[in-house]
């Protein structure tokens, strides 16, 4: 078992495209760590750099305390599961699983035994003589996992391994993966663009944009307190409401209403400050009619999402969403109000988009004093 | 359903007819002529023969085969044909795999230039290429001139030798083999190569355990068609080879036009056909095995 440590790690492609930009990141021993971000954010490049399939341009990378920055993939003691599984089509399931052991020159009998044992653990026992083309997507995924497991690596690297499965199988595979990782206790880095996967699987996660990490934290932290408007926009099955506001008379004045300044940041904002208010649609309580407290608007869209509905409210200058129960769906054109749940309103700087928190202010003050 | 079947049959009827008339029938007539059936459709050919063996009916006579295959000169030509074919095929296979691997694994500009250059010989008519090869390796050709300047006082004259034929066959055959193997290698996803590297495989091991097996069919196609092409080649051995021994294509032409013995020429053609058939059988078996392994026929 081993933790992963990256210091100033960069990957710049010929032509100057910066895929990974001076990353400092620690993944703890045994941790399930998700790299999340939109397409082109550099998450897969980072994973491939950890695997050794891409040579880093700068910085250092250690696995289990051993510097592996310049080592070839085979010497890093990592095992990667590829997006399309990368099973060798000319080999049987048994040969695919045993391939890493064959490379390590393990004897035929021993590697066959290891392959069978690993296959049994993943319910592949009856499929050992089949070829990949004769397997379903879920079975192929388990063969790819078995090939990664069989050589007992220090680190698993998963490159969107669930993306080729249908929705139902993906849910099953997600649960299976999480249980397997906990049983094996192997440090795992999991790349995905699906935030639901990351939130469900990861112990901690990093959200990337343009080769840099915008936030690291537990899924709960990242969901409840996005560190900036990019993360706030990216995380959540329904996008967070990000509304311009001005501080006046101790309240936040928005185009669609007025709400109190959250108590925990009251001392950090000043009269006349322009800010961005972040409220998740799930944390707004909607009531029919117009009230003085809260946000007001006219119902313009109602999206039925099964057990709940996403209601879009509009007024002249702002649009925001509210999640309601299926029994509370308002009629189109109705005037409604929405009140934020206590402690659920976040404030972001209008200029930099960063979350306003006491911790951030404490960090900024010494830096400003030094400059 | 029945209408669809009829349409399908109608669509393949014309090509089947062309193959039957222009390939199947001449093969049957040639084999019959070589066995002494000189009448009927073969009577015109028989009319120009200076010397032939006639059958007395039934399956025919193997006298022409006895005559041709008991001639030591023909046996030497047969051996030259097989040896040149084997050496050329091996050299083409090694060279085309090396070029195709370089093209597949290197994304450099040089590799792209190579990719473009490697198929250039396809666009040069064989007769021109053969003449150029003959001149290149001649006594006063570029090769010897260059060797002299480099300090090699007595370089060999490769024109009009078996080595010259082999060099010519390799030059002519490499582009097709490179194209076949390159396309096979291009079809191997990068992820498979990376999965092998991730498992710790060296480049050589990746080639041996992943790329070669996955490109088995393109390789078999390249080998089969190269071998069959060289077995029956005429222009290259005629222009670059010695008067004797030479390849059977040249010998056949001599029998036919110089000696006016078409029956003996067709005996040699049947011999070449039988050898080529062995390559074809290997090709069919390899294809069937690959299809079975991929589950296509399971």
XYZ file of C-alpha atoms in Angstrom:
669
model
C 0.000 0.000 0.000
C 1.197 3.506 -0.725
C 0.265 7.124 -0.779
C 0.912 9.330 -3.780
C 2.683 12.656 -3.555
C 2.938 15.224 -6.321
C 5.015 18.341 -6.040
C 4.851 20.984 -8.750
C 3.908 18.304 -11.267
C 3.383 19.653 -14.788
C 2.701 18.209 -18.179
C 3.168 20.469 -21.169
C 2.576 18.995 -24.620
C 4.648 19.982 -27.648
C 3.067 23.151 -28.951
C 2.782 24.585 -25.453
C -0.559 23.127 -24.368
C -0.421 22.936 -20.564
C -2.434 19.887 -19.525
C -1.266 19.707 -15.912
C -0.089 22.921 -14.301
C 2.262 22.772 -11.290
C 0.111 20.467 -9.194
C 0.728 19.812 -5.522
C -1.392 16.909 -4.355
C -1.213 14.209 -1.711
C -3.308 11.053 -1.960
C -3.293 9.133 1.300
C -2.508 5.455 1.649
C -5.632 3.380 1.000
C -7.668 6.374 -0.053
C -10.242 6.374 -2.863
C -9.463 9.666 -4.563
C -11.502 11.016 -7.467
C -10.283 13.459 -10.091
C -13.279 15.297 -11.448
C -13.619 17.977 -14.053
C -14.996 18.869 -17.446
C -13.507 17.468 -20.676
C -10.046 18.846 -21.361
C -9.351 19.850 -17.742
C -6.283 17.590 -17.559
C -7.586 14.862 -15.266
C -6.841 11.964 -17.627
C -3.419 13.421 -18.442
C -2.686 13.590 -14.728
C -3.731 9.948 -14.310
C -1.573 8.904 -17.271
C 1.343 10.851 -15.809
C 0.943 8.992 -12.524
C 0.869 5.731 -14.518
C 4.011 6.711 -16.428
C 2.266 6.619 -19.792
C 3.010 10.351 -20.081
C 6.349 11.815 -19.101
C 5.967 14.795 -16.773
C 7.500 18.089 -17.924
C 8.371 19.347 -14.448
C 7.942 18.509 -10.791
C 8.187 15.235 -8.947
C 5.961 12.267 -8.251
C 6.374 9.768 -5.430
C 4.476 6.569 -4.766
C 4.893 4.985 -1.349
C 7.726 7.385 -0.598
C 9.679 6.299 -3.663
C 10.332 8.889 -6.372
C 8.984 7.422 -9.612
C 8.983 10.549 -11.787
C 11.297 9.059 -14.408
C 10.473 5.380 -13.997
C 8.705 3.476 -16.790
C 5.125 2.317 -16.104
C 6.096 -1.240 -15.271
C 8.428 -0.138 -12.487
C 5.890 2.019 -10.635
C 3.841 -0.824 -9.147
C 0.598 0.717 -10.353
C -2.199 -0.907 -12.350
C -4.481 0.999 -14.633
C -8.006 0.177 -15.744
C -8.701 1.878 -19.049
C -11.905 3.524 -20.169
C -12.612 0.848 -22.792
C -10.903 -1.829 -20.638
C -8.094 -2.480 -23.188
C -8.496 -6.249 -23.056
C -6.323 -8.156 -25.489
C -8.789 -9.601 -27.993
C -6.536 -12.476 -29.089
C -6.180 -13.819 -25.543
C -8.614 -15.711 -23.361
C -9.935 -14.189 -20.147
C -7.420 -16.264 -18.182
C -4.529 -15.071 -20.339
C -5.695 -11.473 -20.092
C -5.837 -11.641 -16.307
C -2.471 -13.389 -16.065
C -0.712 -11.055 -18.527
C 1.041 -8.892 -15.887
C 2.306 -12.068 -14.191
C 3.549 -13.399 -17.528
C 5.532 -10.176 -17.953
C 6.919 -10.681 -14.464
C 8.048 -14.161 -15.591
C 5.835 -15.971 -13.060
C 5.608 -19.684 -13.904
C 2.691 -20.913 -16.007
C 1.101 -22.990 -13.223
C 1.436 -20.281 -10.617
C 0.031 -17.555 -12.841
C -2.855 -19.763 -13.888
C -3.610 -20.329 -10.210
C -3.467 -16.602 -9.446
C -5.672 -15.807 -12.437
C -8.259 -18.373 -11.319
C -8.214 -17.111 -7.750
C -8.668 -13.503 -8.845
C -11.338 -14.470 -11.359
C -13.250 -16.364 -8.666
C -13.261 -13.271 -6.486
C -14.854 -11.298 -9.303
C -17.401 -13.945 -10.365
C -15.534 -14.740 -13.570
C -14.865 -18.390 -12.821
C -16.886 -19.819 -15.688
C -15.543 -17.417 -18.269
C -11.824 -18.103 -18.156
C -11.595 -19.732 -21.586
C -13.710 -17.142 -23.365
C -12.347 -14.281 -25.406
C -13.229 -10.640 -24.667
C -15.535 -10.445 -27.690
C -17.697 -13.129 -26.083
C -18.251 -11.128 -22.873
C -20.771 -8.459 -21.894
C -19.618 -4.943 -21.001
C -19.883 -5.651 -17.282
C -17.902 -8.881 -17.608
C -15.225 -7.111 -19.646
C -14.958 -4.509 -16.927
C -14.478 -7.192 -14.282
C -11.772 -8.852 -16.403
C -9.986 -5.498 -16.637
C -10.268 -5.158 -12.858
C -8.982 -8.683 -12.380
C -5.965 -7.916 -14.581
C -5.277 -4.862 -12.421
C -5.695 -6.771 -9.168
C -3.720 -9.906 -10.000
C -0.282 -8.328 -9.711
C -1.114 -6.827 -6.268
C -0.181 -3.229 -7.165
C 0.296 -0.398 -4.667
C -2.024 1.889 -6.579
C -5.057 1.460 -8.811
C -5.614 4.015 -11.529
C -9.121 4.045 -13.000
C -9.754 6.038 -16.162
C -13.532 6.417 -16.362
C -14.087 2.648 -16.111
C -17.861 2.991 -15.759
C -18.480 5.235 -18.743
C -19.067 2.397 -21.213
C -21.759 0.731 -19.110
C -25.471 1.352 -19.350
C -27.106 3.342 -16.549
C -28.323 0.378 -14.496
C -25.092 -1.602 -14.786
C -23.142 1.526 -13.958
C -24.902 1.812 -10.603
C -24.201 -1.831 -9.804
C -20.580 -1.491 -10.904
C -20.182 1.623 -8.782
C -21.253 -0.194 -5.635
C -19.089 -3.168 -6.578
C -16.033 -0.949 -7.153
C -16.418 0.821 -3.840
C -16.769 -2.437 -1.933
C -13.816 -3.983 -3.758
C -11.582 -1.002 -3.057
C -12.448 -1.064 0.634
C -11.803 -4.810 0.827
C -8.432 -4.544 -0.906
C -7.462 -1.258 0.756
C -5.419 -0.238 -2.268
C -4.846 3.466 -2.885
C -7.041 4.374 -5.829
C -7.173 7.352 -8.150
C -10.375 7.471 -10.132
C -10.917 9.807 -13.067
C -14.425 10.738 -14.044
C -16.404 13.563 -15.547
C -19.522 12.256 -13.813
C -19.895 14.113 -10.526
C -22.433 11.592 -9.207
C -19.802 8.856 -9.551
C -17.190 10.945 -7.809
C -19.535 11.946 -4.993
C -20.656 8.352 -4.482
C -17.254 6.664 -4.633
C -14.573 8.970 -3.359
C -13.173 9.466 0.120
C -11.812 12.739 -1.199
C -11.987 14.402 -4.553
C -10.255 17.112 -6.536
C -12.071 19.274 -9.044
C -9.832 20.336 -11.925
C -10.006 23.135 -14.455
C -7.360 24.044 -17.057
C -4.795 21.687 -15.511
C -5.138 23.095 -12.009
C -7.027 21.914 -8.943
C -9.858 24.261 -7.961
C -10.864 22.418 -4.804
C -9.915 19.347 -2.798
C -12.131 17.910 -0.141
C -14.531 15.193 0.872
C -17.596 14.841 -1.356
C -19.707 16.327 1.400
C -17.430 19.381 1.765
C -17.247 19.963 -1.941
C -20.992 19.655 -2.362
C -21.954 21.745 0.677
C -19.271 24.426 0.438
C -17.851 24.786 -3.080
C -14.686 26.823 -2.808
C -15.431 28.947 -5.859
C -18.106 29.604 -8.432
C -16.531 27.150 -10.914
C -16.910 24.255 -8.470
C -20.312 25.539 -7.387
C -21.440 25.450 -10.997
C -19.892 22.067 -11.707
C -20.966 20.071 -8.652
C -24.561 19.100 -8.032
C -27.151 17.367 -10.153
C -28.950 20.695 -10.428
C -26.705 23.725 -10.891
C -26.245 26.042 -7.931
C -28.006 29.407 -8.155
C -25.313 32.083 -8.458
C -26.974 35.479 -8.132
C -25.428 38.965 -8.055
C -26.122 40.871 -4.850
C -25.174 44.083 -3.033
C -24.742 44.487 0.715
C -27.002 47.219 2.054
C -28.544 47.787 5.471
C -27.039 44.526 6.712
C -28.852 42.498 4.083
C -28.109 41.058 0.664
C -30.103 42.858 -1.982
C -30.714 40.817 -5.118
C -32.755 41.725 -8.151
C -35.225 39.048 -7.100
C -35.440 39.829 -3.392
C -33.635 40.427 -0.155
C -32.079 37.912 2.241
C -30.049 38.321 5.400
C -26.253 38.187 5.292
C -25.214 34.778 6.699
C -24.137 35.128 10.308
C -20.771 33.385 9.862
C -19.527 35.950 7.325
C -21.329 39.036 8.588
C -18.097 40.547 9.848
C -16.350 39.898 6.523
C -18.624 41.913 4.254
C -19.184 45.650 4.173
C -21.871 48.025 3.114
C -21.840 48.515 -0.641
C -19.897 45.301 -1.397
C -21.008 43.538 -4.555
C -20.992 39.761 -4.193
C -22.298 36.581 -5.736
C -24.808 34.653 -3.647
C -24.706 30.879 -4.016
C -27.719 28.801 -2.992
C -28.403 25.253 -4.123
C -31.940 24.741 -5.458
C -32.283 21.899 -2.940
C -31.743 24.363 -0.075
C -34.517 26.765 -1.046
C -38.002 26.313 0.406
C -40.704 27.514 -1.927
C -44.066 28.913 -0.907
C -46.856 30.215 -3.094
C -47.410 33.973 -3.258
C -45.030 36.823 -2.646
C -43.372 37.450 0.713
C -41.034 40.197 1.857
C -38.345 37.740 2.980
C -36.655 35.622 0.391
C -36.505 35.496 -3.370
C -39.477 36.094 -5.589
C -40.306 35.151 -9.117
C -42.771 33.758 -11.633
C -42.732 30.046 -12.434
C -41.463 29.720 -16.010
C -40.420 26.035 -16.235
C -41.221 22.920 -14.206
C -38.975 19.905 -14.853
C -40.267 16.671 -13.401
C -37.260 14.650 -12.184
C -39.062 11.688 -10.639
C -39.535 12.126 -6.914
C -38.901 15.852 -7.135
C -39.254 18.733 -9.570
C -36.882 21.507 -10.556
C -38.834 24.729 -10.757
C -37.365 27.735 -12.560
C -38.464 31.085 -11.243
C -37.894 34.292 -13.186
C -38.257 37.913 -12.487
C -37.135 40.827 -14.606
C -33.431 40.537 -13.938
C -32.668 37.135 -12.432
C -33.538 33.492 -12.912
C -33.104 30.855 -10.227
C -34.072 27.260 -9.577
C -35.845 25.623 -6.667
C -36.252 21.919 -5.989
C -39.695 20.969 -4.680
C -41.384 17.735 -3.760
C -43.570 16.141 -6.408
C -46.667 17.132 -4.402
C -45.682 20.815 -4.337
C -45.288 21.476 -8.057
C -46.581 24.986 -8.790
C -48.516 25.947 -11.881
C -46.745 27.719 -14.719
C -47.032 31.492 -14.386
C -47.677 31.373 -10.624
C -45.905 33.948 -8.444
C -43.864 32.219 -5.728
C -41.298 32.982 -3.041
C -38.294 30.941 -1.962
C -36.532 31.176 1.373
C -33.015 29.780 1.882
C -32.599 27.144 4.573
C -30.525 28.368 7.546
C -26.754 28.118 7.004
C -27.094 27.256 3.320
C -26.314 30.614 1.755
C -22.749 31.013 0.459
C -21.090 34.222 -0.624
C -18.469 34.492 -3.347
C -16.298 37.432 -4.316
C -17.678 39.164 -7.387
C -14.161 39.624 -8.804
C -12.400 36.338 -8.102
C -15.361 34.029 -7.572
C -13.792 32.595 -4.405
C -15.880 31.607 -1.366
C -15.882 34.201 1.395
C -15.026 32.427 4.625
C -13.320 33.304 7.857
C -10.491 30.871 6.986
C -9.887 32.539 3.670
C -9.759 35.986 5.291
C -7.290 34.713 7.892
C -5.094 33.358 5.094
C -5.292 36.565 3.101
C -4.420 38.921 5.949
C -0.842 37.682 6.558
C -0.222 37.693 2.807
C -1.442 41.272 2.490
C 0.638 42.299 5.500
C 3.723 40.739 3.947
C 3.204 42.521 0.639
C -37.160 -13.376 -48.645
C -37.161 -15.427 -51.854
C -37.038 -12.214 -53.874
C -34.072 -10.990 -51.830
C -32.285 -14.303 -52.426
C -32.917 -14.037 -56.159
C -31.588 -10.492 -56.191
C -28.488 -11.610 -54.292
C -27.878 -14.443 -56.744
C -28.360 -12.089 -59.678
C -25.833 -9.674 -58.211
C -23.115 -12.321 -57.868
C -23.956 -14.054 -61.161
C -21.928 -11.697 -63.367
C -18.711 -11.768 -61.340
C -19.042 -15.542 -60.997
C -19.436 -15.834 -64.774
C -16.369 -13.669 -65.379
C -14.308 -15.738 -62.922
C -15.509 -18.989 -64.492
C -14.843 -17.932 -68.083
C -11.624 -15.991 -67.672
C -9.972 -17.806 -64.748
C -11.591 -21.181 -64.104
C -11.846 -22.357 -67.707
C -8.268 -21.396 -68.697
C -6.966 -23.262 -65.633
C -8.897 -26.400 -66.586
C -7.766 -26.149 -70.224
C -4.131 -25.582 -69.209
C -4.133 -28.574 -66.877
C -5.814 -30.672 -69.592
C -3.266 -29.518 -72.184
C -0.382 -30.371 -69.857
C -1.895 -33.867 -69.530
C -1.951 -34.317 -73.290
C -5.509 -33.295 -74.113
C -4.521 -31.301 -77.161
C -7.816 -31.288 -79.018
C -10.926 -29.161 -78.743
C -10.287 -25.697 -77.271
C -6.580 -26.580 -76.970
C -6.193 -27.351 -80.683
C -5.114 -23.819 -81.613
C -2.347 -23.917 -79.009
C -1.425 -27.386 -80.129
C -1.054 -26.140 -83.708
C 1.976 -24.007 -82.807
C 3.653 -26.718 -80.709
C 6.950 -27.992 -82.098
C 6.891 -30.908 -79.738
C 4.098 -32.243 -77.532
C 2.763 -35.347 -75.804
C -0.752 -36.495 -76.699
C -2.959 -38.577 -74.435
C -4.794 -41.648 -75.505
C -7.921 -40.603 -73.649
C -8.935 -41.053 -70.024
C -7.125 -38.898 -67.478
C -4.308 -38.235 -69.915
C -0.545 -38.709 -69.859
C 2.117 -37.360 -67.499
C 4.789 -37.648 -70.182
C 5.154 -33.867 -70.463
C 5.665 -33.682 -66.671
C 8.326 -36.410 -66.881
C 10.085 -34.564 -69.658
C 10.053 -31.133 -67.972
C 10.829 -32.295 -64.431
C 13.630 -34.642 -65.482
C 15.488 -31.742 -67.077
C 18.143 -30.582 -64.569
C 17.950 -27.075 -65.942
C 14.273 -26.864 -65.037
C 14.915 -28.295 -61.572
C 17.579 -25.624 -61.014
C 15.093 -22.979 -62.160
C 12.499 -24.420 -59.785
C 14.981 -24.285 -56.904
C 15.966 -20.712 -57.804
C 12.272 -19.784 -57.878
C 11.600 -21.269 -54.459
C 14.799 -19.900 -52.881
C 14.288 -16.389 -54.295
C 10.683 -16.484 -53.125
C 11.570 -17.624 -49.612
C 14.441 -15.147 -49.158
C 12.426 -12.285 -50.639
C 9.372 -13.024 -48.511
C 11.448 -13.191 -45.324
C 13.293 -9.975 -46.204
C 10.049 -8.217 -47.171
C 8.405 -9.394 -43.962
C 11.233 -8.186 -41.737
C 11.641 -4.874 -43.573
C 7.946 -4.104 -43.798
C 7.368 -4.949 -40.108
C 10.274 -2.703 -39.161
C 8.963 0.172 -41.269
C 5.351 -0.340 -40.164
C 6.331 -0.531 -36.490
C 8.339 2.654 -36.796
C 5.404 4.369 -38.458
C 2.994 3.096 -35.782
C 5.040 3.868 -32.716
C 6.627 7.147 -33.779
C 4.483 10.184 -34.378
C 7.443 12.220 -35.644
C 7.558 14.179 -38.872
C 10.283 11.818 -40.099
C 7.913 8.881 -39.601
C 5.237 10.624 -41.620
C 7.780 11.262 -44.387
C 8.716 7.582 -44.299
C 5.057 6.632 -44.498
C 4.695 8.657 -47.670
C 7.963 7.402 -49.197
C 7.344 3.753 -48.394
C 4.536 3.463 -50.915
C 6.286 5.338 -53.739
C 7.469 2.123 -55.454
C 3.791 1.185 -55.911
C 3.498 4.016 -58.409
C 6.557 3.085 -60.459
C 5.879 0.530 -63.205
C 7.714 -2.719 -62.501
C 9.416 -2.701 -65.893
C 10.938 0.721 -65.210
C 11.909 -0.223 -61.663
C 13.504 -3.466 -62.899
C 15.515 -1.643 -65.522
C 16.622 0.902 -62.925
C 17.697 -1.880 -60.552
C 19.604 -3.602 -63.327
C 21.427 -0.370 -64.189
C 22.027 0.458 -60.533
C 23.866 -2.829 -59.872
C 25.533 -3.086 -63.282
C 29.295 -3.300 -63.809
C 29.384 0.434 -64.427
C 26.342 1.215 -62.285
C 25.881 3.629 -59.442
C 26.356 1.010 -56.738
C 29.841 -0.004 -57.896
C 30.826 3.597 -58.552
C 29.817 4.590 -55.038
C 31.587 1.537 -53.571
C 34.779 2.439 -55.446
C 34.664 5.969 -54.056
C 34.146 4.542 -50.602
C 37.322 2.472 -50.965
C 35.789 -0.898 -51.841
C 38.002 -1.927 -54.719
C 36.061 -4.864 -56.095
C 32.380 -4.713 -55.248
C 30.174 -7.443 -56.727
C 28.155 -6.963 -59.893
C 24.659 -7.846 -58.773
C 22.892 -7.303 -62.092
C 22.113 -10.512 -63.939
C 22.506 -12.583 -60.762
C 20.068 -14.344 -58.472
C 20.917 -11.738 -55.816
C 19.835 -9.062 -58.293
C 16.481 -10.780 -58.765
C 16.029 -11.016 -55.011
C 16.826 -7.335 -54.518
C 14.377 -6.444 -57.280
C 11.606 -8.602 -55.856
C 12.109 -7.090 -52.401
C 12.025 -3.549 -53.809
C 8.857 -4.218 -55.756
C 7.078 -6.102 -52.941
C 7.815 -3.967 -49.888
C 5.191 -1.211 -50.428
C 2.248 -3.602 -50.507
C 3.496 -5.426 -47.419
C 4.109 -2.140 -45.592
C 0.598 -0.978 -46.474
C -0.970 -4.209 -45.235
C 0.974 -4.404 -41.991
C 0.690 -0.663 -41.340
C -3.060 -0.834 -41.672
C -3.115 -3.840 -39.330
C -0.983 -2.024 -36.760
C -3.038 1.142 -37.106
C -6.100 -0.863 -36.130
C -4.528 -1.856 -32.798
C -5.859 0.664 -30.253
C -3.275 2.703 -28.365
C -4.919 1.559 -25.140
C -3.792 -2.050 -25.777
C -0.187 -0.979 -26.218
C -0.468 1.164 -23.106
C -2.080 -1.673 -21.157
C 0.913 -3.855 -22.028
C 3.329 -1.095 -21.000
C 1.356 -0.593 -17.790
C 1.765 -4.300 -17.052
C 5.522 -3.837 -17.431
C 6.056 -5.169 -20.948
C 9.093 -3.878 -22.821
C 8.699 -2.691 -26.395
C 9.973 -6.016 -27.743
C 7.567 -7.913 -25.489
C 4.675 -5.681 -26.495
C 5.448 -6.323 -30.152
C 5.754 -10.076 -29.620
C 2.758 -10.613 -27.360
C 0.320 -7.969 -28.589
C 1.131 -6.450 -31.969
C 2.299 -9.532 -33.843
C -0.665 -11.732 -32.826
C -3.120 -8.933 -33.478
C -1.643 -8.323 -36.931
C -1.516 -12.007 -37.840
C -4.074 -11.729 -40.629
C -2.562 -8.671 -42.361
C 0.809 -10.403 -42.075
C -0.545 -13.620 -43.591
C -2.118 -11.616 -46.410
C 1.145 -9.762 -47.040
C 3.174 -12.985 -47.002
C 0.738 -14.915 -49.184
C 0.333 -12.291 -51.842
C 4.022 -11.421 -51.838
C 4.935 -15.094 -52.205
C 2.413 -15.738 -54.971
C 3.450 -12.552 -56.759
C 7.133 -13.477 -56.648
C 6.517 -17.116 -57.630
C 4.829 -16.055 -60.827
C 6.894 -12.945 -61.526
C 8.395 -12.379 -64.932
C 9.522 -8.785 -65.434
C 11.918 -8.542 -62.487
C 13.758 -11.858 -63.118
C 13.745 -11.271 -66.882
C 15.396 -7.851 -66.591
C 17.567 -8.280 -63.496
C 18.340 -12.006 -63.495
C 20.916 -14.175 -65.279
C 20.264 -16.116 -68.483
C 20.375 -19.313 -66.469
C 19.352 -20.423 -63.940
C 16.438 -18.068 -63.691
C 12.954 -18.133 -62.254
C 10.199 -20.277 -63.732
C 8.317 -17.296 -65.134
C 11.207 -16.607 -67.487
C 11.655 -20.299 -68.282
C 7.958 -20.572 -69.123
C 8.272 -17.673 -71.514
C 11.273 -19.337 -73.171
C 9.362 -22.602 -73.578
C 6.420 -20.785 -75.018
C 7.934 -18.304 -77.437
C 11.570 -19.329 -77.962
C 11.088 -23.113 -78.101
C 7.437 -23.074 -79.258
C 6.594 -25.754 -76.688
C 3.400 -24.488 -75.020
C 2.656 -27.829 -73.372
C 5.967 -27.772 -71.476
C 5.316 -24.105 -70.563
C 1.963 -25.111 -69.135
C 3.502 -27.952 -67.153
C 5.710 -25.344 -65.472
C 2.641 -23.119 -64.969
C 0.843 -25.989 -63.218
C 3.880 -26.563 -60.980
C 3.914 -22.866 -60.012
C 0.150 -23.009 -59.501
C 0.455 -25.973 -57.131
C 3.142 -24.211 -55.074
C 1.046 -21.032 -54.978
C -1.942 -23.121 -53.905
C -0.032 -24.211 -50.800
C 0.332 -20.549 -49.845
C -3.354 -19.999 -50.588
C -4.358 -22.951 -48.379
C -2.260 -21.484 -45.542
C -3.976 -18.141 -46.067
C -7.459 -19.651 -45.929
C -6.637 -21.709 -42.834
C -5.164 -18.679 -41.040
C -8.260 -16.630 -41.842
C -10.559 -19.381 -40.617
C -8.560 -19.750 -37.392
C -8.657 -15.987 -36.790
C -12.396 -15.883 -37.412
C -12.943 -18.767 -35.010
C -10.808 -17.082 -32.322
C -12.616 -13.790 -32.666
C -15.896 -15.601 -32.169
C -17.141 -14.733 -35.650
C -17.897 -18.337 -36.487
C -18.578 -19.676 -33.020
